[in-house]
Structure formats: C-alpha cells, structure tokens
Tab-separated table of C-alpha atoms in Angstrom:
chain	number	residue	atom	x	y	z
Q	1	MET	CA	19.402	-133.715	-83.033
Q	2	SER	CA	17.774	-137.025	-82.076
Q	3	THR	CA	15.023	-138.651	-84.136
Q	4	LEU	CA	12.514	-138.032	-81.012
Q	5	SER	CA	13.586	-134.502	-80.732
Q	6	THR	CA	12.989	-133.937	-84.397
Q	7	LYS	CA	9.449	-135.446	-84.256
Q	8	ALA	CA	8.543	-133.364	-81.182
Q	9	ASN	CA	8.932	-130.279	-83.533
Q	10	ASP	CA	7.218	-131.490	-86.396
Q	11	ILE	CA	3.724	-130.677	-87.413
Q	12	LYS	CA	1.418	-133.593	-87.380
Q	13	TRP	CA	-0.193	-132.961	-90.955
Q	14	PRO	CA	-2.441	-136.086	-90.785
Q	15	GLU	CA	-4.198	-135.002	-87.745
Q	16	ILE	CA	-4.294	-131.109	-88.916
Q	17	PHE	CA	-5.680	-132.458	-92.459
Q	18	SER	CA	-8.334	-134.638	-90.366
Q	19	LEU	CA	-9.257	-131.245	-88.161
Q	20	GLY	CA	-9.511	-129.326	-91.505
Q	21	ALA	CA	-12.092	-131.980	-93.063
Q	22	LEU	CA	-13.903	-131.640	-90.037
Q	23	ASN	CA	-13.970	-127.998	-90.398
Q	24	VAL	CA	-15.211	-128.282	-93.995
Q	25	SER	CA	-18.237	-130.457	-93.066
Q	26	VAL	CA	-19.183	-127.828	-90.283
Q	27	VAL	CA	-18.898	-124.960	-92.381
Q	28	ILE	CA	-21.120	-126.580	-95.366
Q	29	SER	CA	-23.533	-127.632	-92.484
Q	30	TRP	CA	-23.753	-124.083	-91.303
Q	31	ILE	CA	-24.306	-122.849	-94.867
Q	32	ALA	CA	-26.956	-125.397	-95.378
Q	33	TYR	CA	-28.702	-124.262	-92.026
Q	34	HIS	CA	-28.675	-120.601	-93.115
Q	35	GLU	CA	-30.004	-121.468	-96.553
Q	36	TYR	CA	-32.997	-123.648	-95.488
Q	37	GLN	CA	-33.819	-122.491	-92.148
Q	38	PRO	CA	-36.049	-119.664	-93.372
Q	39	ILE	CA	-37.666	-121.774	-96.008
Q	40	LEU	CA	-38.566	-124.502	-93.579
Q	41	LEU	CA	-39.975	-122.243	-91.027
Q	42	GLU	CA	-42.015	-120.992	-93.885
Q	43	ASN	CA	-43.033	-124.285	-95.123
Q	44	PHE	CA	-44.020	-125.697	-91.934
Q	45	SER	CA	-45.795	-122.323	-90.415
Q	46	PHE	CA	-43.294	-121.508	-87.942
Q	47	ASP	CA	-42.327	-118.058	-89.419
Q	48	HIS	CA	-43.130	-116.452	-85.808
Q	49	LEU	CA	-40.189	-118.012	-84.516
Q	50	SER	CA	-37.816	-116.663	-86.654
Q	51	ASP	CA	-36.680	-113.974	-84.308
Q	52	PHE	CA	-36.521	-116.485	-81.516
Q	53	LEU	CA	-34.147	-118.759	-82.953
Q	54	ILE	CA	-31.847	-116.046	-84.062
Q	55	VAL	CA	-31.247	-114.805	-80.612
Q	56	SER	CA	-31.219	-118.644	-79.242
Q	57	LYS	CA	-28.587	-119.342	-81.889
Q	58	ALA	CA	-26.258	-116.271	-80.636
Q	59	ILE	CA	-26.858	-117.337	-77.094
Q	60	ILE	CA	-25.886	-121.082	-77.918
Q	61	LEU	CA	-22.757	-120.108	-79.850
Q	62	VAL	CA	-21.526	-117.719	-77.065
Q	63	LEU	CA	-22.411	-120.137	-74.148
Q	64	ILE	CA	-22.214	-123.757	-75.563
Q	65	PRO	CA	-18.511	-123.898	-76.626
Q	66	ALA	CA	-17.374	-122.475	-73.291
Q	67	LEU	CA	-19.363	-125.002	-71.252
Q	68	ALA	CA	-18.478	-127.809	-73.479
Q	69	GLY	CA	-14.773	-127.030	-72.782
Q	70	LEU	CA	-15.139	-126.772	-69.230
Q	71	LEU	CA	-17.027	-130.336	-68.926
Q	72	ALA	CA	-14.101	-131.898	-71.447
Q	73	ASP	CA	-11.501	-130.412	-69.213
Q	74	TYR	CA	-13.349	-132.098	-66.062
Q	75	LEU	CA	-13.749	-135.313	-67.727
Q	76	LEU	CA	-10.195	-135.371	-68.728
Q	77	GLY	CA	-8.938	-134.667	-65.340
Q	78	LYS	CA	-11.444	-136.922	-63.608
Q	79	ASN	CA	-10.832	-140.408	-65.742
Q	80	GLY	CA	-8.431	-139.172	-68.620
Q	81	LYS	CA	-11.342	-139.414	-71.280
Q	82	PHE	CA	-11.229	-136.360	-73.574
Q	83	PHE	CA	-13.273	-137.550	-76.652
Q	84	THR	CA	-16.386	-138.317	-74.713
Q	85	LEU	CA	-18.145	-134.799	-75.280
Q	86	PHE	CA	-16.453	-134.817	-78.765
Q	87	THR	CA	-18.038	-138.018	-79.753
Q	88	VAL	CA	-21.377	-137.188	-78.176
Q	89	GLY	CA	-21.555	-133.935	-80.063
Q	90	ILE	CA	-20.802	-135.516	-83.371
Q	91	GLY	CA	-23.101	-138.681	-82.877
Q	92	ALA	CA	-26.238	-136.083	-81.727
Q	93	THR	CA	-25.486	-133.893	-84.609
Q	94	ALA	CA	-25.694	-136.514	-87.140
Q	95	MET	CA	-28.679	-137.875	-85.472
Q	96	ILE	CA	-30.492	-134.735	-85.562
Q	97	PHE	CA	-29.814	-134.106	-89.176
Q	98	MET	CA	-31.455	-137.397	-89.945
Q	99	ILE	CA	-34.371	-136.495	-87.980
Q	100	VAL	CA	-34.931	-133.315	-89.605
Q	101	ALA	CA	-34.654	-135.057	-92.857
Q	102	SER	CA	-37.544	-137.366	-91.847
Q	103	ILE	CA	-39.667	-134.475	-90.542
Q	104	ILE	CA	-39.130	-132.662	-94.013
Q	105	GLY	CA	-39.749	-135.734	-95.997
Q	106	ALA	CA	-42.996	-136.210	-94.323
Q	107	GLY	CA	-44.084	-132.704	-94.953
Q	108	PRO	CA	-46.149	-130.274	-92.773
Q	109	VAL	CA	-48.709	-132.677	-91.871
Q	110	GLY	CA	-46.367	-135.280	-90.638
Q	111	ALA	CA	-46.621	-136.410	-86.839
Q	112	LEU	CA	-42.950	-135.074	-86.104
Q	113	THR	CA	-43.872	-131.517	-87.452
Q	114	PRO	CA	-44.330	-129.866	-83.945
Q	115	TYR	CA	-40.696	-131.065	-82.973
Q	116	LEU	CA	-39.090	-129.250	-85.626
Q	117	PRO	CA	-38.180	-126.069	-83.829
Q	118	TYR	CA	-36.854	-128.285	-80.816
Q	119	MET	CA	-34.730	-130.027	-83.366
Q	120	ILE	CA	-33.324	-127.051	-84.369
Q	121	ILE	CA	-32.299	-125.766	-81.120
Q	122	LEU	CA	-30.909	-129.353	-80.247
Q	123	TRP	CA	-28.833	-128.988	-83.399
Q	124	LEU	CA	-27.245	-125.967	-82.563
Q	125	ILE	CA	-26.406	-127.031	-79.180
Q	126	SER	CA	-24.868	-130.219	-80.579
Q	127	MET	CA	-22.980	-128.529	-83.199
Q	128	ASN	CA	-21.380	-126.389	-80.679
Q	129	LEU	CA	-20.567	-129.374	-78.355
Q	130	PHE	CA	-17.421	-130.671	-80.361
Q	131	ILE	CA	-16.023	-127.364	-81.550
Q	132	SER	CA	-14.053	-126.245	-78.568
Q	133	PRO	CA	-12.684	-129.704	-77.971
Q	134	ALA	CA	-11.562	-130.216	-81.388
Q	135	TYR	CA	-9.833	-126.933	-81.577
Q	136	SER	CA	-8.179	-127.208	-78.238
Q	137	MET	CA	-6.496	-130.494	-79.547
Q	138	ILE	CA	-4.162	-128.514	-81.861
Q	139	GLU	CA	-1.691	-127.943	-79.003
Q	140	ALA	CA	-1.126	-131.604	-79.361
Q	141	PHE	CA	-0.363	-131.585	-83.073
Q	142	ALA	CA	2.388	-129.206	-83.292
Q	143	PRO	CA	4.873	-127.112	-80.985
Q	144	ALA	CA	3.632	-123.768	-79.759
Q	145	GLN	CA	5.855	-121.886	-82.063
Q	146	LYS	CA	4.557	-123.474	-85.036
Q	147	LEU	CA	0.809	-123.028	-84.186
Q	148	PRO	CA	0.311	-120.151	-86.380
Q	149	ILE	CA	1.226	-122.443	-89.368
Q	150	VAL	CA	-1.312	-124.535	-88.433
Q	151	MET	CA	-3.936	-121.778	-88.123
Q	152	GLY	CA	-3.052	-120.276	-91.296
Q	153	PHE	CA	-3.913	-123.571	-92.866
Q	154	LEU	CA	-7.144	-124.323	-90.962
Q	155	PHE	CA	-8.347	-120.620	-91.633
Q	156	LEU	CA	-7.362	-121.127	-95.330
Q	157	VAL	CA	-9.718	-124.294	-95.484
Q	158	THR	CA	-12.388	-123.008	-93.407
Q	159	GLU	CA	-12.747	-119.185	-94.892
Q	160	LEU	CA	-12.256	-120.483	-98.709
Q	161	VAL	CA	-15.373	-122.823	-98.108
Q	162	TYR	CA	-17.274	-119.713	-96.652
Q	163	ALA	CA	-15.912	-117.410	-99.604
Q	164	LEU	CA	-17.252	-120.034	-101.987
Q	165	GLU	CA	-20.763	-120.190	-100.276
Q	166	PRO	CA	-22.499	-119.138	-103.590
Q	167	LEU	CA	-21.461	-122.521	-104.786
Q	168	VAL	CA	-22.174	-124.229	-101.747
Q	169	VAL	CA	-25.627	-122.674	-101.622
Q	170	GLY	CA	-26.036	-123.749	-105.248
Q	171	LEU	CA	-24.983	-127.324	-104.621
Q	172	VAL	CA	-27.498	-127.509	-101.571
Q	173	GLN	CA	-30.340	-126.193	-103.642
Q	174	PHE	CA	-29.529	-128.974	-106.220
Q	175	PHE	CA	-29.640	-131.473	-103.639
Q	176	GLY	CA	-33.035	-130.325	-102.067
Q	177	ASP	CA	-33.815	-130.089	-98.646
Q	178	THR	CA	-34.318	-133.576	-97.461
Q	179	LEU	CA	-31.046	-135.009	-99.054
Q	180	THR	CA	-29.114	-132.048	-97.939
Q	181	PHE	CA	-29.609	-132.821	-94.464
Q	182	ILE	CA	-29.158	-136.212	-94.977
Q	183	VAL	CA	-25.688	-135.387	-96.574
Q	184	GLY	CA	-25.040	-133.125	-93.947
Q	185	GLY	CA	-25.331	-136.008	-91.151
Q	186	ILE	CA	-23.133	-138.297	-93.334
Q	187	LEU	CA	-20.411	-135.625	-93.570
Q	188	ILE	CA	-20.478	-134.827	-89.865
Q	189	SER	CA	-20.437	-138.514	-88.941
Q	190	VAL	CA	-17.566	-139.428	-91.222
Q	191	SER	CA	-15.227	-136.755	-90.817
Q	192	GLY	CA	-15.853	-136.729	-86.959
Q	193	TYR	CA	-14.875	-140.444	-87.033
Q	194	PHE	CA	-11.893	-140.094	-89.291
Q	195	PHE	CA	-10.552	-137.112	-86.920
Q	196	HIS	CA	-11.311	-139.289	-83.741
Q	197	LYS	CA	-9.554	-142.229	-85.295
Q	198	ILE	CA	-6.493	-140.445	-86.563
Q	199	SER	CA	-5.941	-138.340	-83.550
Q	200	SER	CA	-7.075	-140.085	-80.445
Q	201	ASP	CA	-3.802	-141.674	-79.735
Q	202	GLU	CA	-1.724	-138.657	-79.991
Q	203	VAL	CA	-4.073	-136.341	-78.190
Q	204	ILE	CA	-4.553	-138.453	-75.002
Q	205	SER	CA	-0.835	-139.224	-74.735
Q	206	ARG	CA	0.081	-135.736	-75.375
Q	207	LYS	CA	-2.460	-134.481	-72.934
Q	208	LYS	CA	-1.434	-136.930	-70.135
Q	209	GLU	CA	2.354	-135.954	-70.846
Q	210	LEU	CA	1.512	-132.012	-70.169
Q	211	MET	CA	-0.679	-132.678	-67.412
Q	212	GLU	CA	2.073	-134.626	-65.685
Q	213	GLY	CA	4.682	-132.032	-66.258
Q	214	GLN	CA	3.209	-128.853	-66.288
Q	215	VAL	CA	2.493	-126.746	-63.009
Q	216	LYS	CA	1.531	-123.642	-64.689
Q	217	PRO	CA	-0.837	-121.459	-62.578
Q	218	GLN	CA	-4.061	-120.097	-64.098
Q	219	SER	CA	-4.890	-116.571	-63.765
Q	220	PHE	CA	-7.966	-114.519	-64.025
Q	221	GLN	CA	-6.010	-111.931	-66.186
Q	222	SER	CA	-5.445	-114.720	-69.064
Q	223	TYR	CA	-9.418	-115.521	-69.294
Q	224	ILE	CA	-9.674	-111.512	-69.675
Q	225	ALA	CA	-7.112	-111.518	-72.526
Q	226	ILE	CA	-8.604	-114.466	-74.326
Q	227	LEU	CA	-12.260	-112.872	-74.048
Q	228	VAL	CA	-10.867	-109.660	-75.550
Q	229	ILE	CA	-9.014	-111.176	-78.224
Q	230	GLY	CA	-12.148	-113.555	-79.230
Q	231	LEU	CA	-14.230	-110.353	-79.208
Q	232	ALA	CA	-12.121	-108.594	-81.386
Q	233	LEU	CA	-12.143	-111.594	-83.811
Q	234	GLY	CA	-15.599	-111.571	-83.794
Q	235	VAL	CA	-15.797	-107.670	-84.564
Q	236	GLY	CA	-13.615	-108.363	-87.526
Q	237	LYS	CA	-15.541	-111.269	-89.186
Q	238	ALA	CA	-19.034	-109.333	-88.287
Q	239	PHE	CA	-17.679	-106.230	-90.433
Q	240	LEU	CA	-16.647	-108.505	-93.243
Q	241	VAL	CA	-19.655	-110.870	-93.299
Q	242	GLU	CA	-22.445	-108.709	-91.934
Q	243	TYR	CA	-21.610	-105.280	-92.059
Q	244	ILE	CA	-20.176	-104.752	-95.636
Q	245	PRO	CA	-23.369	-106.509	-97.548
Q	246	ALA	CA	-25.680	-104.259	-95.385
Q	247	SER	CA	-23.674	-101.210	-95.840
Q	248	PHE	CA	-23.508	-101.579	-99.731
Q	249	GLU	CA	-27.215	-102.444	-99.732
Q	250	ALA	CA	-28.151	-99.307	-97.830
Q	251	ASN	CA	-25.438	-96.661	-99.193
Q	252	PHE	CA	-25.308	-98.034	-102.838
Q	253	PRO	CA	-28.500	-99.790	-103.785
Q	254	ASP	CA	-28.178	-99.413	-107.402
Q	255	LEU	CA	-25.196	-101.871	-107.226
Q	256	GLY	CA	-27.516	-104.681	-106.248
Q	257	ASN	CA	-25.709	-107.966	-104.526
Q	258	THR	CA	-22.255	-106.332	-105.125
Q	259	GLY	CA	-21.694	-105.899	-101.209
Q	260	ASN	CA	-22.345	-109.662	-100.841
Q	261	TYR	CA	-19.566	-110.612	-103.573
Q	262	ILE	CA	-16.966	-108.256	-102.057
Q	263	SER	CA	-17.576	-109.814	-98.711
Q	264	PHE	CA	-16.961	-113.195	-100.242
Q	265	ALA	CA	-13.755	-111.865	-102.183
Q	266	LEU	CA	-12.656	-110.468	-98.821
Q	267	LEU	CA	-12.893	-113.469	-96.924
Q	268	GLY	CA	-11.052	-115.238	-99.594
Q	269	LEU	CA	-8.296	-112.726	-99.749
Q	270	SER	CA	-7.958	-113.137	-95.999
Q	271	ALA	CA	-7.738	-116.730	-95.984
Q	272	ILE	CA	-4.974	-116.974	-98.618
Q	273	LEU	CA	-3.091	-114.076	-97.065
Q	274	ALA	CA	-3.197	-115.732	-93.726
Q	275	PHE	CA	-1.721	-119.008	-95.149
Q	276	ALA	CA	0.911	-117.254	-97.031
Q	277	ILE	CA	2.169	-115.350	-94.237
Q	278	SER	CA	1.744	-118.019	-91.559
Q	279	LYS	CA	5.407	-118.944	-91.609
Q	280	LYS	CA	6.652	-115.628	-91.012
Q	281	VAL	CA	4.192	-114.580	-88.248
Q	282	ALA	CA	5.311	-117.768	-86.300
Q	283	VAL	CA	8.600	-116.270	-85.708
Q	284	LEU	CA	7.412	-112.988	-84.680
Q	285	ASP	CA	6.717	-111.869	-80.949
Q	286	SER	CA	3.031	-112.981	-80.520
Q	287	LYS	CA	1.947	-110.263	-78.301
Q	288	ASN	CA	3.284	-107.537	-80.586
Q	289	THR	CA	1.758	-109.237	-83.588
Q	290	LEU	CA	-1.523	-109.166	-81.889
Q	291	ILE	CA	-1.430	-105.611	-81.066
Q	292	ALA	CA	-0.613	-104.807	-84.603
Q	293	SER	CA	-3.551	-106.972	-86.121
Q	294	LEU	CA	-5.938	-105.072	-83.719
Q	295	ILE	CA	-4.771	-101.622	-84.889
Q	296	ILE	CA	-4.893	-102.613	-88.591
Q	297	MET	CA	-8.392	-104.191	-88.070
Q	298	GLY	CA	-9.534	-100.907	-86.106
Q	299	VAL	CA	-8.420	-98.530	-88.602
Q	300	GLY	CA	-10.335	-100.648	-91.277
Q	301	ALA	CA	-13.413	-100.656	-89.497
Q	302	LEU	CA	-13.275	-96.835	-88.872
Q	303	VAL	CA	-12.683	-96.426	-92.644
Q	304	LEU	CA	-15.774	-98.838	-93.269
Q	305	LEU	CA	-17.868	-96.650	-90.889
Q	306	ALA	CA	-16.829	-93.190	-92.232
Q	307	SER	CA	-16.931	-94.399	-96.008
Q	308	THR	CA	-19.037	-92.591	-98.281
Q	309	SER	CA	-17.920	-94.154	-101.457
Q	310	VAL	CA	-17.401	-97.732	-103.010
Q	311	ALA	CA	-13.620	-97.126	-103.418
Q	312	ILE	CA	-13.365	-96.253	-99.673
Q	313	SER	CA	-15.382	-98.961	-98.637
Q	314	ILE	CA	-13.445	-101.543	-100.469
Q	315	ALA	CA	-10.249	-100.041	-99.295
Q	316	GLY	CA	-11.457	-100.324	-95.572
Q	317	GLY	CA	-12.664	-103.705	-96.351
Q	318	ILE	CA	-9.103	-104.849	-97.344
Q	319	ILE	CA	-7.272	-103.436	-94.399
Q	320	THR	CA	-9.782	-105.204	-92.253
Q	321	ALA	CA	-9.320	-108.334	-93.988
Q	322	ILE	CA	-5.562	-107.909	-93.655
Q	323	GLY	CA	-5.835	-107.308	-89.808
Q	324	PHE	CA	-8.453	-110.348	-89.598
Q	325	SER	CA	-5.979	-112.511	-91.179
Q	326	ILE	CA	-3.227	-111.850	-88.834
Q	327	LEU	CA	-5.636	-112.111	-85.987
Q	328	ASN	CA	-6.735	-115.194	-87.038
Q	329	ILE	CA	-3.461	-117.163	-87.032
Q	330	THR	CA	-2.211	-115.417	-83.900
Q	331	GLY	CA	-5.235	-115.328	-81.796
Q	332	LEU	CA	-5.801	-118.979	-80.719
Q	333	PRO	CA	-1.983	-119.772	-80.402
Q	334	PHE	CA	-1.856	-117.167	-78.002
Q	335	ALA	CA	-4.891	-118.023	-76.017
Q	336	ILE	CA	-3.554	-121.665	-75.719
Q	337	ASN	CA	-0.075	-120.286	-74.451
Q	338	GLN	CA	-1.862	-118.343	-71.843
Q	339	LEU	CA	-3.655	-121.425	-70.357
Q	340	SER	CA	-2.634	-124.419	-68.288
Q	341	VAL	CA	-3.186	-127.625	-69.778
Q	342	LYS	CA	-5.913	-128.666	-67.449
Q	343	HIS	CA	-8.000	-125.547	-68.573
Q	344	ILE	CA	-7.054	-125.329	-72.189
Q	345	THR	CA	-10.477	-126.564	-73.620
Q	346	TYR	CA	-12.479	-124.206	-71.362
Q	347	GLY	CA	-10.212	-121.194	-72.379
Q	348	VAL	CA	-10.518	-122.273	-76.153
Q	349	GLY	CA	-14.499	-122.292	-75.358
Q	350	ILE	CA	-14.458	-118.835	-74.106
Q	351	TYR	CA	-12.199	-117.689	-77.067
Q	352	ILE	CA	-14.627	-119.249	-79.503
Q	353	GLY	CA	-17.898	-117.961	-77.746
Q	354	ALA	CA	-16.543	-114.521	-77.599
Q	355	SER	CA	-15.915	-114.544	-81.423
Q	356	GLU	CA	-19.282	-115.153	-81.856
Q	357	MET	CA	-20.764	-112.318	-79.715
Q	358	CYS	CA	-20.613	-109.636	-82.358
Q	359	GLY	CA	-21.603	-111.810	-84.969
Q	360	GLY	CA	-24.994	-112.902	-83.418
Q	361	PHE	CA	-25.458	-109.168	-82.625
Q	362	PHE	CA	-25.093	-108.087	-86.222
Q	363	GLU	CA	-27.059	-110.865	-87.605
Q	364	TYR	CA	-29.935	-109.951	-85.460
Q	365	TYR	CA	-29.417	-106.009	-86.127
Q	366	PHE	CA	-29.177	-106.319	-89.962
Q	367	ARG	CA	-31.771	-109.098	-90.358
C-alpha cells in the first residue's frame, strides 16, 4: 500500500483532539449557563422571563444548527469559504460572554442591565452557530468506516464532562459569576482558535476534493432518516438526563438527590462503553446496528416508564444507556453517509437540532 493511501485511511487525531477540546469548552459553558441563569434572573429581577428563556432556548437549539448548516454549505459552494460562520459563532460567543461579565460586574443598577435578557438570547444563538459546521468536519478527519471510532472518542470526552457536572458546578461556584463568564469566553475563543488553526487546511482541501468528485444525489428520504435518528438520540438523552432525576424525586422522595447521581453515573457508563466498543461497531453494518440500538434504547425507556422500584429503574437506566451509547457512535456517521458533500453541514444541523427537541420538551415539562 502506498504512503498516500495509508494516510487517506488514517484518523487525523490532532484535528479530532482539537474538536474534543472545543467540545469540552462548549459543555463547560452550558453547565455554567444552567448554573447561573436562574441566579442572574433573580438577582437582576428578570424572574418573570424564566419560562420564556426555556422555550426560546428549546427553539434555538432545534432551529439554529440546521439554519447555520444551510448557510455554511451555501458559503462553501459559492466562494469556497467554510469557516466563516464558525468564526462568527466563536467570536460572537466569546464577546457576549465578556459583555455579560461586565453587566454582572456592574450589578443590577448598571446601565446595561436591561440588555441582559437580550444577551442571553444572542448567546444561545451564537453558541449554536458553530456546532453543526464543527461536527460536519469530522468526515474530513477520518474515512467513513472509521467515523464510529471518532464518535466514540468525542462522545467519551463530552459525556464524561457532563457526568462530572457536580465537580464543574463546584468549580464555577468557586470562580463566581463574573469570573466564570470571563473564563467561559476565554475557553471558547482559545479552543475555537486552535481548532480552526489545526483543521482549516485539511477541511478545505478535503471538502473541495469531495465536491469535485462526488455526484451523489440528495433524497428527501435521507433527511427523514436523519431527522428520525436525531429525534431518537434526543429521546435517549432526555430519559437519562431529565426523566430519571424527575422520576426518582417523584417516586422515591426519601432518596433525596439519588436520581441525579444515578443520571450522572449512567452518562459516564454510556461514554466509557461507547469508546470501548467503537472499534467493534465500526466493522458492523451501520443500518442493522442503528436498528439494534433503537430497540435496546426503547426497551430501556419502557422499563423506566413501568418501573415501581429503585432496582428496576436502575436496570432500565442501564439498558437505555447501552442503546444510547451505540446510537451515539453510529448515528452521526450514518447521517453523514446519507448526504452529498454539498449538503453535509445542513444535514448534520438537522440531526443536531432534532436531537435537542425532546430535551427541550422534558426540560420545560419537568422544570
């Protein structure tokens, strides 16, 4: 095998590591947002906007990734510039972090206080401008058959940070609100800069190569399949993150915060399992693996819904976590393989947006 052929079949780990670092920055930012948003609304007398912001967040998480993907594909096709929207999203997010930090530092009597709700909405939008462009780049970092391995690593990094949320919350509480938002802006801008610097040449050359050589037609059925898989992924995460804590609080009130700890533990289990089995899953038929993951996750969700005991709830959570692991490492690669290169970012945006639908519903319902 030639050296060129060997390199073409390699996973480009520096690019993947930089995307993982960006993911960690995003997750930490979301944890900080969820920790401080209710506190800020109360301190600045915007409590009445709580429901509005929850609904706005849900709508933004669903719509903006797809719209950003559509625009990114358009810019790539028109002038070959793929990182424009990514750069705008990173820059705007970092800037808004700093503005919010200034508002917090000035206190409720500050001149910019009335603009805090608008800054929150703009921050939610900017955070989602670069998500679909960033994730759509993984098809330039690894051959199609090795994408589950890439997803296994990214899922491990992302969900372990979510699983360690109590520690992250303790850290942001230690920093305090103003410093947390300053650090958040620095994390996003630095990780975004290094991701752009490390991956830009690779992405542009790979995208141009694929666009010149690929004539794959895009079907409506492909978008439907991506939408369904994204919805299923969102259902799995909503059960693990939202339903289990709420169910334990309602059905087993004597156990206190046990449901939250079980949720964190299941996310950690899911992340480790996904990474451990990613190489094996990569050689399996993607369609059959997806179907199996949906069945496993569905069984787990039914067990959780029918549970009347702690043991059965934990068993249902473990089953759901297993299906969720498999779906995470096969869902996005399957979506990418269904799309022509001219529509990958848009399709990835649909997938990401669909995966957030159920989470938004659960968050509002169990608030």
